[in-house]
Amino acid sequence: MSILNSAAAVLRCFGAECTELTVMDTVEKLGIPKSNASRLLRAMRDAGLLETIGQTKRFRPGVLVLDAAISYRRSSSLVERAAEAVAKISTATGHTGYVSKLIDTEVAAVTDHPGTHSLRVVSNIGRRLTAHGSGTGRALLALLSDDEVRALFADGIVPPSDLSPQSIDEVLERLAEVRRTGVSFSAQESTRGVDALSVAVRDPETGEAVALCIVWPAALATEEDRKTIETMLLDGAAEVSAALGDRTLRKR
Amino acid sequence: MSILNSAAAVLRCFGAECTELTVMDTVEKLGIPKSNASRLLRAMRDAGLLETIGQTKRFRPGVLVLDAAISYRRSSSLVERAAEAVAKISTATGHTGYVSKLIDTEVAAVTDHPGTHSLRVVSNIGRRLTAHGSGTGRALLALLSDDEVRALFADGIVPPSDLSPQSIDEVLERLAEVRRTGVSFSAQESTRGVDALSVAVRDPETGEAVALCIVWPAALATEEDRKTIETMLLDGAAEVSAALGDRTLRKR
DNA sequence: CAGAAAGTTGCAAAAAATGGAACTGCGGTT
DNA sequence: AACCGCAGTTCCATTTTTTGCAACTTTCTG
């Protein structure tokens, strides 16, 4: 395996449950000899991908990673605008919101907007969900054709919970509903006690797609609240879409 | 040069003025043969460090980088707490604020908090300043001893502006003043028309240091306003310091 | 549709990473 | 104070990757 992939694997270790690494952590997580782990971490630090915490022997991502991440948002007007729209809804409702993307067959949050309610869903950005087994994922899958979805899950699916679709055919049924209503609702599917509503938007110019998503404690919102969130999400998505459409027109 | 350093160099290209890269951009910026640039970008994409924009041949940082950056913010309670303190001051005064760190001989902003005044200093996170030639930098340098500072700039300094210290000795004079007052003031030094006030804090446990910094249009603040900001910064820094101190005590 | 520019691939030489074992440094123990 | 165990580092021959050039293919552009 090239050192680049090892480096990427190291970066992948950092997530919700792991914020720093030692040489031995790396040995265990990647299953490589510790001589390599030692050199790998040092090389990554020298390159700026990692930094040592104070004068300890523990490592965490470096500032270089931070700068690049900031640049990411700017590089995509789709993500940028989607983040603004979600931030607005998050502030208005007090619930936590995300902007997410499809990465192969998984969903990854790209920006998060923590809610303000005292009982709120804690932001767990970095956690990956299966595309077929999450509301956000199905919002994004609904942009594809049934054939494309079948091709994507050619190896079959493993439903992450009893509440998720149990077969490709069930997934497609749910997708049909998403296409009809424009929104994807998920009731306590990925996280117990948490409902989520997602709407997908595609940038007509680049083909890139993201989902706007609001999550809330199921106990906290009435049917009416849900309707309100749905309207705000659809309006937000429409605004994003309009802004991107305008841009496309302007360029021609 | 190892591919890891090349990869880091690619990530370094992304910044305020560059949000996406092509093979030829990479060739020019890094001065490498285009065969390598081509393979490097592809390898980085396969590793998840980059992603292609839509179906074009342009690249930007990948989600992996994003996730790692989020983890970075979480991992450093010093940065997190400092960010909270700066956010509070930023909101109260309407001015833009930063949390910054020393990276070798430069200063890099780690989080930003855009102000709310209609005339505000626009956040330029990612921009690097020389440590000796910026108020924030000197706030951080003041934590070191004179000998350490001399060692750091053993190769001599290049003053970024006429208003900056022109020699190591002048830098040390300014540092002495910073140590005496606890704050570092810079009048229109790094950016014309912009004043800045910075205070450094060190985590007693890890030795890590950051600076809290508030910047404002010089024309907009009276001497009294400056005093207010100074007090808020010192209070904020004291709070952060206390929080970290408490944590250390609790652990023992 | 020709010509140019951007991007990709093949190949041998050069550079790097690898893994095992030996070594260092540090805190705790007898 | 010598010893032990553990985390981390260094050494070195072997294996693997990377490099740069040139030839090739694809994609723009006029």
mmCIF file of C-alpha atoms (C1' of nucleotides) in Angstrom, chain D residues 17-30:
data_model
loop_
_atom_site.group_PDB
_atom_site.id
_atom_site.type_symbol
_atom_site.label_atom_id
_atom_site.label_comp_id
_atom_site.label_asym_id
_atom_site.label_seq_id
_atom_site.Cartn_x
_atom_site.Cartn_y
_atom_site.Cartn_z
ATOM 1 C "C1'" DT D 17 6.829 2.899 -5.237
ATOM 2 C "C1'" DT D 18 7.918 7.064 -7.460
ATOM 3 C "C1'" DT D 19 10.090 9.710 -11.005
ATOM 4 C "C1'" DG D 20 11.009 11.912 -15.495
ATOM 5 C "C1'" DC D 21 11.059 11.471 -20.182
ATOM 6 C "C1'" DA D 22 8.762 10.516 -24.387
ATOM 7 C "C1'" DA D 23 5.038 8.817 -26.874
ATOM 8 C "C1'" DC D 24 0.247 8.571 -26.917
ATOM 9 C "C1'" DT D 25 -4.897 9.841 -26.386
ATOM 10 C "C1'" DT D 26 -8.422 13.015 -25.347
ATOM 11 C "C1'" DT D 27 -10.493 17.441 -25.227
ATOM 12 C "C1'" DC D 28 -10.785 22.219 -26.565
ATOM 13 C "C1'" DT D 29 -10.654 26.020 -29.889
ATOM 14 C "C1'" DG D 30 -10.635 28.591 -33.782
#
